[in-house]
mmCIF file of C-alpha atoms in Angstrom:
data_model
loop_
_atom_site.group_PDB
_atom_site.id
_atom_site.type_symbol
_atom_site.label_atom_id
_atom_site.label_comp_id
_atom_site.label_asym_id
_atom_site.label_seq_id
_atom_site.Cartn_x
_atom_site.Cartn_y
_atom_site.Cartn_z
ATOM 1 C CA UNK A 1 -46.030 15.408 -2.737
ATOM 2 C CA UNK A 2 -42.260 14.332 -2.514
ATOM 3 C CA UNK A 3 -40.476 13.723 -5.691
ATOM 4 C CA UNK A 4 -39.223 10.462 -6.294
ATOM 5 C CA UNK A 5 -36.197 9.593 -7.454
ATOM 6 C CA UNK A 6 -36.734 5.832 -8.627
ATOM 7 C CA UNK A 7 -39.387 4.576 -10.509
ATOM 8 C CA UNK A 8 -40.705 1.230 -10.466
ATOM 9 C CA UNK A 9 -42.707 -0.982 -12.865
ATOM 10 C CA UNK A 10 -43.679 -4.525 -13.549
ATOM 11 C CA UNK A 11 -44.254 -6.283 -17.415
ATOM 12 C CA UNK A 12 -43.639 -9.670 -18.454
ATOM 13 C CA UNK A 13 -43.006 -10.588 -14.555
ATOM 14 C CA UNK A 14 -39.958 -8.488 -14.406
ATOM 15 C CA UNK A 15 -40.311 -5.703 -11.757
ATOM 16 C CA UNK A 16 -37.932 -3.200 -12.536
ATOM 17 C CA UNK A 17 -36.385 -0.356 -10.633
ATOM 18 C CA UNK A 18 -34.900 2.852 -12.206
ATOM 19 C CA UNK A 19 -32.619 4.638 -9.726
ATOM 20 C CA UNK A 20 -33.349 8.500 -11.214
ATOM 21 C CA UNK A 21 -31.062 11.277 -9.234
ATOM 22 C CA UNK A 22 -28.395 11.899 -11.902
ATOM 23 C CA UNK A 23 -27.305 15.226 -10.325
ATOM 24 C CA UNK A 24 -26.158 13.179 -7.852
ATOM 25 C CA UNK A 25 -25.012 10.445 -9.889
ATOM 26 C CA UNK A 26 -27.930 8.434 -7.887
ATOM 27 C CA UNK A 27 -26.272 8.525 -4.451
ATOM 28 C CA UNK A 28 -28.672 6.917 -2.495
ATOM 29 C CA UNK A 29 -30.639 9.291 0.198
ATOM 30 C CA UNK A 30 -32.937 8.299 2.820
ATOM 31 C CA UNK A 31 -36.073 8.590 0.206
ATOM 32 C CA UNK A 32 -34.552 6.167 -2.752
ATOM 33 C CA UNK A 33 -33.610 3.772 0.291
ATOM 34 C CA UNK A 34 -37.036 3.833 1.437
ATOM 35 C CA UNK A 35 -38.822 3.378 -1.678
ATOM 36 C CA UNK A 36 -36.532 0.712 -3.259
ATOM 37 C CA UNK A 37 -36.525 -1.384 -0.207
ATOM 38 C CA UNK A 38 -40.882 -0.860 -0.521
ATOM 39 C CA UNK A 39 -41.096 -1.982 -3.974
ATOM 40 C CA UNK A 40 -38.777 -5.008 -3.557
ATOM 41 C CA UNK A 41 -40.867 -6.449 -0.402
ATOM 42 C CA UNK A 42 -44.158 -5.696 -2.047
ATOM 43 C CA UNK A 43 -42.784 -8.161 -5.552
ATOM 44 C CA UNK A 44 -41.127 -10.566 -2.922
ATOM 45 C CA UNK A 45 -44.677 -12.072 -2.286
ATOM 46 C CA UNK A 46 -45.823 -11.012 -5.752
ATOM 47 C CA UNK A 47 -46.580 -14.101 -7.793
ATOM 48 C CA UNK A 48 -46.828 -11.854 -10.898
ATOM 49 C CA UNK A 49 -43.321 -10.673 -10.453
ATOM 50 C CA UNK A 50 -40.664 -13.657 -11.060
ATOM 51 C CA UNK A 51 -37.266 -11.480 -11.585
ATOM 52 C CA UNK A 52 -35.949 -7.951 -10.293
ATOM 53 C CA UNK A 53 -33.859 -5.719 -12.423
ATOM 54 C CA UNK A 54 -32.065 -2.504 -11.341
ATOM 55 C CA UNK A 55 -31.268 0.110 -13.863
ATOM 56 C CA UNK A 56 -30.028 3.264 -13.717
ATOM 57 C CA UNK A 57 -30.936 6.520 -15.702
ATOM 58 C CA UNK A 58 -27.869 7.971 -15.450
ATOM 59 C CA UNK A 59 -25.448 8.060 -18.202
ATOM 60 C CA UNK A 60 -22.359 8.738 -16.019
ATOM 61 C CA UNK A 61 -23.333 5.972 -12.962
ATOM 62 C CA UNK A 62 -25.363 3.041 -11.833
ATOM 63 C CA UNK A 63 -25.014 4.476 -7.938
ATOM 64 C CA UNK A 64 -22.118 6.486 -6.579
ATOM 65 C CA UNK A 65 -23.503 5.682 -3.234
ATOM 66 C CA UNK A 66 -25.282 6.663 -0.201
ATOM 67 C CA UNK A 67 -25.611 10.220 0.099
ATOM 68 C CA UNK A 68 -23.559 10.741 3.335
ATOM 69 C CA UNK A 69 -23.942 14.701 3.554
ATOM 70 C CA UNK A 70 -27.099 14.253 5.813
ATOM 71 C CA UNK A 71 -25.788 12.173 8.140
ATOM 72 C CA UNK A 72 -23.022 14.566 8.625
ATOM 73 C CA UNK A 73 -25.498 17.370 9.158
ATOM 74 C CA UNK A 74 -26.870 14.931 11.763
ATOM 75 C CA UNK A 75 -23.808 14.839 13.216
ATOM 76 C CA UNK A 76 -22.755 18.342 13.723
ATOM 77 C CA UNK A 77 -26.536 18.876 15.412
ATOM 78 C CA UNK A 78 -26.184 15.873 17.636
ATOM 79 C CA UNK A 79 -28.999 13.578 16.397
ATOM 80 C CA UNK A 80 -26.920 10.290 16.703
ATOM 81 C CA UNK A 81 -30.231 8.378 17.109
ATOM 82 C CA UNK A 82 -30.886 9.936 13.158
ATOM 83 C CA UNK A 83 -27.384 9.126 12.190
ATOM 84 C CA UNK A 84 -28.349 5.176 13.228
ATOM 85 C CA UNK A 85 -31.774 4.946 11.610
ATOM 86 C CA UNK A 86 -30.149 6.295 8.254
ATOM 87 C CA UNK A 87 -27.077 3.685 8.236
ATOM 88 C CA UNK A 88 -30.135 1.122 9.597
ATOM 89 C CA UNK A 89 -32.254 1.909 6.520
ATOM 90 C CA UNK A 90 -29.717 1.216 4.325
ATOM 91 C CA UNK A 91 -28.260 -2.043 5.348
ATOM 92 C CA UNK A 92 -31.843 -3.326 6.163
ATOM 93 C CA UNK A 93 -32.160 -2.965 2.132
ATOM 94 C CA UNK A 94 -28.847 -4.304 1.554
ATOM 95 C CA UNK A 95 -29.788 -7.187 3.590
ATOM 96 C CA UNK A 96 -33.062 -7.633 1.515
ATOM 97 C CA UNK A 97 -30.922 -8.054 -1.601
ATOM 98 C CA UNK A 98 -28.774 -10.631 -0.280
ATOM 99 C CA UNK A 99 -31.673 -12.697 0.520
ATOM 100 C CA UNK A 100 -34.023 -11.764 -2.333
ATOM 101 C CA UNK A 101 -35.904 -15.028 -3.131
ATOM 102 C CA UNK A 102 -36.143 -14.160 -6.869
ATOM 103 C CA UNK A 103 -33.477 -13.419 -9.507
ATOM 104 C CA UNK A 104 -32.022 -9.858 -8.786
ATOM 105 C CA UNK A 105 -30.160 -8.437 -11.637
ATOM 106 C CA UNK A 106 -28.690 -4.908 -11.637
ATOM 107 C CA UNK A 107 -26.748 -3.830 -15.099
ATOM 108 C CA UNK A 108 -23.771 -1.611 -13.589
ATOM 109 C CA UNK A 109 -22.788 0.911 -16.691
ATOM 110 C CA UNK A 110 -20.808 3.621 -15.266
ATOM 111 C CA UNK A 111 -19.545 4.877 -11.738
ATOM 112 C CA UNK A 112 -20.398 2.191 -8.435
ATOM 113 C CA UNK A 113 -19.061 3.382 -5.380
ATOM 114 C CA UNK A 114 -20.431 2.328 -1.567
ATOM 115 C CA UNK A 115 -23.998 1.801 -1.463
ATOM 116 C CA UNK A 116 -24.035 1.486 -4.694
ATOM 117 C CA UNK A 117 -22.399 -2.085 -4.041
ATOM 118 C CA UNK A 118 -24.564 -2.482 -1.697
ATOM 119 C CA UNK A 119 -27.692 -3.047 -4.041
ATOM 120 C CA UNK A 120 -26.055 -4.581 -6.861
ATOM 121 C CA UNK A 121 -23.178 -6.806 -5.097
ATOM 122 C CA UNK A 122 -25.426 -9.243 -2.950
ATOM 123 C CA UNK A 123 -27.714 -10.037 -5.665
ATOM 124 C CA UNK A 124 -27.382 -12.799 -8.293
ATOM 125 C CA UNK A 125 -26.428 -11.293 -11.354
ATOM 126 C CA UNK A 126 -24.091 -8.168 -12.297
ATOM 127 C CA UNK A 127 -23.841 -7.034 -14.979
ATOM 128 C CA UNK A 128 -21.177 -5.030 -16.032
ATOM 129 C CA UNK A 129 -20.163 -2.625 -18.734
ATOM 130 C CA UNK A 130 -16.330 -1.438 -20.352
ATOM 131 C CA UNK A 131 -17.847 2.041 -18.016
ATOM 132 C CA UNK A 132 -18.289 0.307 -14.870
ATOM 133 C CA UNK A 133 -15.691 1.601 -12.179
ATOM 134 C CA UNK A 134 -16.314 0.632 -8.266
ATOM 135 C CA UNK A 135 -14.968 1.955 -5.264
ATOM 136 C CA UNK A 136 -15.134 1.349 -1.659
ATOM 137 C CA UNK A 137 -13.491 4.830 -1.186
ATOM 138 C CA UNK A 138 -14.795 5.244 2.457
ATOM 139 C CA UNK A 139 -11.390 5.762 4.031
ATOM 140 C CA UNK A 140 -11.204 8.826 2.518
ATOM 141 C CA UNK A 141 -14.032 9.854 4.198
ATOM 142 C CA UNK A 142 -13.243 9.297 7.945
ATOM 143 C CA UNK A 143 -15.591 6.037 7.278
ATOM 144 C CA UNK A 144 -15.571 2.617 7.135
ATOM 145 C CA UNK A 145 -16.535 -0.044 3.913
ATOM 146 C CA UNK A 146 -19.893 -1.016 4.834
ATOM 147 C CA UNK A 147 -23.069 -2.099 3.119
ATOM 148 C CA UNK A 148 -21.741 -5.622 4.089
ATOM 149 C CA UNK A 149 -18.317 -5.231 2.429
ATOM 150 C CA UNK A 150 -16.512 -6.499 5.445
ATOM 151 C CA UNK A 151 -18.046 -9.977 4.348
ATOM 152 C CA UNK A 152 -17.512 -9.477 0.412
ATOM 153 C CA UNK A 153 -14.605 -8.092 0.526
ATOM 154 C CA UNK A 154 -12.596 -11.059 2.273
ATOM 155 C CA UNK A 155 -14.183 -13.546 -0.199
ATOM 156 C CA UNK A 156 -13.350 -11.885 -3.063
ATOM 157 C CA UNK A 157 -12.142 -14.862 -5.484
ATOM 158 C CA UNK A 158 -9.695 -14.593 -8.499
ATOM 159 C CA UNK A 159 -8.905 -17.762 -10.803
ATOM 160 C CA UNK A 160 -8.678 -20.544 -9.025
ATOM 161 C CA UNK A 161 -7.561 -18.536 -5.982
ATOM 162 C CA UNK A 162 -8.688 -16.581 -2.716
ATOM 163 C CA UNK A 163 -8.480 -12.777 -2.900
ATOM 164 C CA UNK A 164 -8.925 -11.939 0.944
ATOM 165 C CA UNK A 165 -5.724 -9.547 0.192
ATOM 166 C CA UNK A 166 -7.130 -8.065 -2.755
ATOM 167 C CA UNK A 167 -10.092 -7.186 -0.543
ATOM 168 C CA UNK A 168 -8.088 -5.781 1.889
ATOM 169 C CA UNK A 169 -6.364 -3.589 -0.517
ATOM 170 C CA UNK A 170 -9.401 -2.265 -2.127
ATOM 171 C CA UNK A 171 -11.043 -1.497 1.668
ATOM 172 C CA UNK A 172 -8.330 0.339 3.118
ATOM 173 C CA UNK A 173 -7.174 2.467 0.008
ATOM 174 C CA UNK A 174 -10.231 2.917 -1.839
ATOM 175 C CA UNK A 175 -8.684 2.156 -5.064
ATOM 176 C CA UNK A 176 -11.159 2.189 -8.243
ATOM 177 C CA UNK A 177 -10.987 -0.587 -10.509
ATOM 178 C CA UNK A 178 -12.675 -1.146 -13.983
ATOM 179 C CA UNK A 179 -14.907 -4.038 -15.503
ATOM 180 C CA UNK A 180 -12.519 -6.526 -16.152
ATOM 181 C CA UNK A 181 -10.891 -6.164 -13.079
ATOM 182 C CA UNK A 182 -14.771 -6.516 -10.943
ATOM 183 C CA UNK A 183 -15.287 -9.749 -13.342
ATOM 184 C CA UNK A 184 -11.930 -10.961 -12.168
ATOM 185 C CA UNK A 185 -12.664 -10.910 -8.813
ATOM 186 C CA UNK A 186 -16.190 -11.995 -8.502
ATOM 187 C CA UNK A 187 -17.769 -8.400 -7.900
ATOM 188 C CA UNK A 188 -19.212 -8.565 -11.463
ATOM 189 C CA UNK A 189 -21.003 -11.819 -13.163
ATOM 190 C CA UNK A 190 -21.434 -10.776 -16.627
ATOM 191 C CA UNK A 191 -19.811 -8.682 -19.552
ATOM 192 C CA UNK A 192 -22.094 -6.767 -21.810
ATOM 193 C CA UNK A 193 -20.492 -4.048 -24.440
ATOM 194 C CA UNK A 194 -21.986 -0.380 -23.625
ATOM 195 C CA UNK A 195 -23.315 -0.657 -27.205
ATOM 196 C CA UNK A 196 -25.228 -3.273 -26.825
ATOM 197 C CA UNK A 197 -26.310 -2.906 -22.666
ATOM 198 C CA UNK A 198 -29.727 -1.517 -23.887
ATOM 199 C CA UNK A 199 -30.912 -4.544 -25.901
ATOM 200 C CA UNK A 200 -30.183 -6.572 -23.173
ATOM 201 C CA UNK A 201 -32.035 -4.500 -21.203
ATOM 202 C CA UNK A 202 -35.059 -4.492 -23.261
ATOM 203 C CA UNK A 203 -34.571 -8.512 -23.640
ATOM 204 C CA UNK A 204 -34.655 -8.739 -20.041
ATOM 205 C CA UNK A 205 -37.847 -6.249 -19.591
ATOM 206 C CA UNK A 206 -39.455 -8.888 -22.146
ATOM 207 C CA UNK A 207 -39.120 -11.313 -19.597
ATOM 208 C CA UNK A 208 -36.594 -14.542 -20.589
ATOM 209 C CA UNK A 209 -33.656 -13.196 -18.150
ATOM 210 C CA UNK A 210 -31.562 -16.315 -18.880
ATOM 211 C CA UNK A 211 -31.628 -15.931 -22.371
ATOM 212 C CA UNK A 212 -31.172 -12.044 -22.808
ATOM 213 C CA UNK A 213 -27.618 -13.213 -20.958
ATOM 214 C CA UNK A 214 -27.135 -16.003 -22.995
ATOM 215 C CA UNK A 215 -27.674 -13.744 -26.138
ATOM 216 C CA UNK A 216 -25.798 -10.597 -25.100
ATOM 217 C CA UNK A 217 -22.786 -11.627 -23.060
ATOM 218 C CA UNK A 218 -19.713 -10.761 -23.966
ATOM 219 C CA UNK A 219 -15.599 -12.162 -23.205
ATOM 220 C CA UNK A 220 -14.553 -10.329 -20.188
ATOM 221 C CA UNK A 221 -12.221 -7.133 -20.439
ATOM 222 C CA UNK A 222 -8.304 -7.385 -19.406
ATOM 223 C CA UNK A 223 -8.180 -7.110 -15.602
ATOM 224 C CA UNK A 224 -5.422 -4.815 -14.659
ATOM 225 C CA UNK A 225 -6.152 -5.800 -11.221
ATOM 226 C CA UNK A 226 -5.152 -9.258 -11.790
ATOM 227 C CA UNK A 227 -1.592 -8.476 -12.969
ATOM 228 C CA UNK A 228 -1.226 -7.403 -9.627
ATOM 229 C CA UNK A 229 -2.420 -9.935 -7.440
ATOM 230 C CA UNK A 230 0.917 -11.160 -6.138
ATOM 231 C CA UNK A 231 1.978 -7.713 -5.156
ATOM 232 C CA UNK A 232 -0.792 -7.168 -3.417
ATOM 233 C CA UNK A 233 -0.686 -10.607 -1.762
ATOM 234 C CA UNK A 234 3.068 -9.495 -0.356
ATOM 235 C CA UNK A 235 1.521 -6.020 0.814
ATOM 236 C CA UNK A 236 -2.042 -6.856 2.233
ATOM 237 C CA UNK A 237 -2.137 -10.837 2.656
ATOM 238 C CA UNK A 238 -1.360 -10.527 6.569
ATOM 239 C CA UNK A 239 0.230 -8.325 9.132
ATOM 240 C CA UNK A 240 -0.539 -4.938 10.520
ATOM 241 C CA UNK A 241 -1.269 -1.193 8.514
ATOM 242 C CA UNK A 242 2.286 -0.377 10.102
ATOM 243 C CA UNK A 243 3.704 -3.781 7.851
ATOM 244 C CA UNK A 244 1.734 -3.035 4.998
ATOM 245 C CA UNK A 245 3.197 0.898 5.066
ATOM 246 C CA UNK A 246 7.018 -0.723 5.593
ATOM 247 C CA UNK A 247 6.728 -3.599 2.721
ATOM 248 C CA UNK A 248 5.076 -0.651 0.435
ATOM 249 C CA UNK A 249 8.290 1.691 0.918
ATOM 250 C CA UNK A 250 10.435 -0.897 1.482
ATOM 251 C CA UNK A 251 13.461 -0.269 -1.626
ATOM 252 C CA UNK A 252 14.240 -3.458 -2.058
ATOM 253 C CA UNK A 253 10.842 -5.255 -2.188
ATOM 254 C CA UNK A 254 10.152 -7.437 -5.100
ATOM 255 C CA UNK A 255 7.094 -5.210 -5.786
ATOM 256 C CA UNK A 256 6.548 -2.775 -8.870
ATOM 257 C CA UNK A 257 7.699 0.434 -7.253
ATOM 258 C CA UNK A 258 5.529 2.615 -9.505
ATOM 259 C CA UNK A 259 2.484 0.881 -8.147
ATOM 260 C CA UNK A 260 4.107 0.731 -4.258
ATOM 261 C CA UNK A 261 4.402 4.367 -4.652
ATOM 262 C CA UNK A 262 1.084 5.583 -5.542
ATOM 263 C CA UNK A 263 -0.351 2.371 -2.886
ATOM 264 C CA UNK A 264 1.832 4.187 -0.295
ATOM 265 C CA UNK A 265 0.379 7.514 -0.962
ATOM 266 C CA UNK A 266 -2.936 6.724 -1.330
ATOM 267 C CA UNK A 267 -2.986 5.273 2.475
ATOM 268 C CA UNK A 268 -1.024 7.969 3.885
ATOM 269 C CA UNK A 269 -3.641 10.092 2.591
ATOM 270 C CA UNK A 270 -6.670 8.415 3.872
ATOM 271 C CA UNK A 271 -7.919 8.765 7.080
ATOM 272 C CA UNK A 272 -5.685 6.756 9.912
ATOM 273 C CA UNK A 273 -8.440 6.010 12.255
ATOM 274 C CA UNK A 274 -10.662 4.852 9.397
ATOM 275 C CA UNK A 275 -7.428 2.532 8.020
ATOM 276 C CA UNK A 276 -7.098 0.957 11.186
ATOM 277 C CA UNK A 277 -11.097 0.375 12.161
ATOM 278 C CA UNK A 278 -11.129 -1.117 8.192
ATOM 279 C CA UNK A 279 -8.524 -3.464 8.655
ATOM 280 C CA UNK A 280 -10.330 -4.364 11.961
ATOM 281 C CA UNK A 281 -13.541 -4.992 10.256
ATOM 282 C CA UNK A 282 -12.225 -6.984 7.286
ATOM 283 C CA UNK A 283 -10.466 -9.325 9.285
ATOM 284 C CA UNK A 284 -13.344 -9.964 11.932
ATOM 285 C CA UNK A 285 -15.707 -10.192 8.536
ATOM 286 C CA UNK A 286 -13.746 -12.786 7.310
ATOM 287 C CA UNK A 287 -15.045 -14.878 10.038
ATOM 288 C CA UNK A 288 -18.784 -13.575 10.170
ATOM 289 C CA UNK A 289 -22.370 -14.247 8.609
ATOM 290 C CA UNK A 290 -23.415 -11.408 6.577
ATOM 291 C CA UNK A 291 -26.222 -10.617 9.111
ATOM 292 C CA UNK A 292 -23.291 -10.135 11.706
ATOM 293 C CA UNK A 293 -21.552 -8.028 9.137
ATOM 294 C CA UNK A 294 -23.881 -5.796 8.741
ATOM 295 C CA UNK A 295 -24.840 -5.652 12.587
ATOM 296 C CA UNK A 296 -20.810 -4.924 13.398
ATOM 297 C CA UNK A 297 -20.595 -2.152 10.320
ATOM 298 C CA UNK A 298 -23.992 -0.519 11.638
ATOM 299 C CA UNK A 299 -22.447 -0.303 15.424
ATOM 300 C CA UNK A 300 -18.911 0.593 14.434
ATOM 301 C CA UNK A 301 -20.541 3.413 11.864
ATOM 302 C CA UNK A 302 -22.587 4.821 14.153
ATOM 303 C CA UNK A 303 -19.456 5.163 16.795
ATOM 304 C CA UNK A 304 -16.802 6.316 13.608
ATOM 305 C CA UNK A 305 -19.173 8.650 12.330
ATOM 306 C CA UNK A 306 -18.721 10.805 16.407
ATOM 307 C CA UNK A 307 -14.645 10.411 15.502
ATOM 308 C CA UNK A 308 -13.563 13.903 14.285
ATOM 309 C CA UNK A 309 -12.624 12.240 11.035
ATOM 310 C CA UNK A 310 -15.767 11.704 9.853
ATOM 311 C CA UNK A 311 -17.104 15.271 9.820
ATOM 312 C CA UNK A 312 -13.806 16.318 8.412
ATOM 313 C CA UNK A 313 -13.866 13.895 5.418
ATOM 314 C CA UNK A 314 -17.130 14.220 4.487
ATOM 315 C CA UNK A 315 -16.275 18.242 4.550
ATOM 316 C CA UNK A 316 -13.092 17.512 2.162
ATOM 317 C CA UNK A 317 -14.540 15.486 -0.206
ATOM 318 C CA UNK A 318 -18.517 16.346 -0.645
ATOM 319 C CA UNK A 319 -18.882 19.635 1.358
ATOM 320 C CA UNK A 320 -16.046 22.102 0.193
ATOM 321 C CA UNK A 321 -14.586 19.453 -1.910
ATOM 322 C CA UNK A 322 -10.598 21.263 -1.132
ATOM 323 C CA UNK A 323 -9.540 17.511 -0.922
ATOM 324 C CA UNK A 324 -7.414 18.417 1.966
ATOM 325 C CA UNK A 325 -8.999 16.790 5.172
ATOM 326 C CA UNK A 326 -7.030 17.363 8.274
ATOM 327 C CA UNK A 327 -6.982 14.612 10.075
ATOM 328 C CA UNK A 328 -6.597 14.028 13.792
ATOM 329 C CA UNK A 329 -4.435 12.062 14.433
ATOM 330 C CA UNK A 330 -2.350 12.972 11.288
ATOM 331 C CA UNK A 331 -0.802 9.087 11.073
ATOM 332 C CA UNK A 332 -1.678 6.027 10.951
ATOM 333 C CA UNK A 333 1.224 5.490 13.930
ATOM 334 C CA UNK A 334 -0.630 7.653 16.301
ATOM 335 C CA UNK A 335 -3.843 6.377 16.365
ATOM 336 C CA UNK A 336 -4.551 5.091 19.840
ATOM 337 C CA UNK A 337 -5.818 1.601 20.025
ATOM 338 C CA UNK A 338 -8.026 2.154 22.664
ATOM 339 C CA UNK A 339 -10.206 4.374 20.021
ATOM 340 C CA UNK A 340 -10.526 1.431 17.354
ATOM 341 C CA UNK A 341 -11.210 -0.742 20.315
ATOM 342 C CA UNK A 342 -13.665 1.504 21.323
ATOM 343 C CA UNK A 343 -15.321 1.577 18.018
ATOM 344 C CA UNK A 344 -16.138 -2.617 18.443
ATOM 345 C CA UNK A 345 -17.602 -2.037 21.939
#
């Protein structure tokens, strides 16, 4: 028998599931995908089951993920028809939580990167600990944001205001931002202190969802972010990757130049094709349903993941981990455009 690594129960009409791979920090493989996405159709129709909460086991992450390695491996052998089944899986269950029927609630205490966003952004309720840190770091893979983030992502929203540009930033240079900063922006719902996330917990398990919240909630953290929503609006609010490089090294740019520095740097060092298929995707996602989303992100991953990139990235960061992908081409200014048009069909 396969070992599982989520368990699920149901008590007090809460059906619960427990994502349990902390080696891995509970990046999600083909198995997890397939059992989570079981267990939430089965309590869909379940008249004993009136909530869903997500949990994780871990004390380091709530999800850092899908677990990319595998596809990779299907790569390098040539099973592309594998490599589309696994992305398939997972936004099929992605897909599921956006539409989930019944109050989904995932408590996010530690590292949420990728897929991990994936099952805990679409549902209704996200909580969030002073741990929590999310990442779409795909560029730095040879990848693109998925899991439906080319619809979330342009409709992030600040006080008061739209943060298309913020999502922009986040997509193409994979920046990681805390709790405060996720509440700020509408990736996270709710503020609970790490010392008191496991009451809440149990008050949720004991089935009054509404009032656990109303009991345990908490003011929301600083958000860094936030401070730096007008830079970001003059970087990433329109324009071309070639703009947003010049107004980020441009010297006399009413920007912070500590934080245009380190902006600069970190999408130099990501992967140019990927930059330029993200910005791509964001800005045709701004315009889409989430089911056409998720239908463009499965046929442009499937097509990035035969780029050269891909392989490469995955290599740097989760294979040899040297953090030194070579990238072909080496800048952003020499990617042909006939490639990212080739990667929307």
């Amino acid at each position: 028998m396969k070992e599982s690594f989520i368990r699920t129960r149901v008590a007090n009409g809460v059906g619960e599931v427990q994502l349990d791979r902390p080696e891995a920090l509970n990046a999600l493989n083909p198995s997890m995908i397939r059992d989570m996405h079981a267990a939430l159709l089965q309590w869909r129709t379940d008249p004993s089951v009136t909530a869903v909460l997500v949990t994780s086991r871990s004390d380091r992450a709530f999800c850092a993920g899908g677990d990319i390695k595998p596809a990779r491996d299907a790569v390098l052998s040539g099973a592309f028809d594998a490599v589309r089944e696994s992305f398939a899986a997972e936004y099929r269950l992605d897909e599921l939580v956006a539409t989930y029927p019944k109050p989904y609630l995932a408590v996010l205490d530690g590292v949420t990167l990728g897929g991990g966003l994936g099952i805990s952004v679409h549902g209704a309720v996200r909580v969030v600990t002073e741990r929590a840190s999310f990442a779409m770091p795909e560029t730095a893979l040879g990848f693109i944001p998925d899991v439906g983030s080319s619809h979330f992502l342009p409709r992030l929203r600040g006080t008061a205001v739209r943060c298309d540009a913020v999502g922009m930033y986040l997509g193409v240079t994979g920046a990681r931002i805390g709790a405060g900063d996720a509440l700020a922006v509408g990736l996270a719902t709710h503020f609970v202190p790490r010392d008191r996330v496991d009451d809440l917990v149990d008050r949720i398990r004991a089935g009054d969802w509404q009032a656990a919240l109303d009991e345990f909630v908490s003011p929301a953290p600083e958000s860094e972010l936030e401070k730096r929503f007008a830079d970001i609006e003059t970087v990433f609010g329109d324009g071309t990757v070639d703009e947003m490089l010049d107004r980020l090294a441009a010297t006399d740019a009413e920007i912070d130049p500590e934080w245009a520095e380190r902006t600069h740097a970190a999408l130099r060092a990501a992967s140019p094709t990927s930059v330029r298929a993200t910005v791509e995707l964001l800005r045709r996602g701004a315009e889409s349903t989430l089911e056409e989303c998720l239908a463009r992100e499965l046929e442009v991953a499937v097509r990035i993941s035969a780029v050269p990139d891909f392989v490469e990235g995955v290599r740097a960061v989760l294979v040899d981990k040297d953090r030194s992908p070579r990238w072909s081409p080496p800048r952003v200014e020499e990617v042909d455009p006939a490639t990212i048009a080739a990667l929307f069909g």
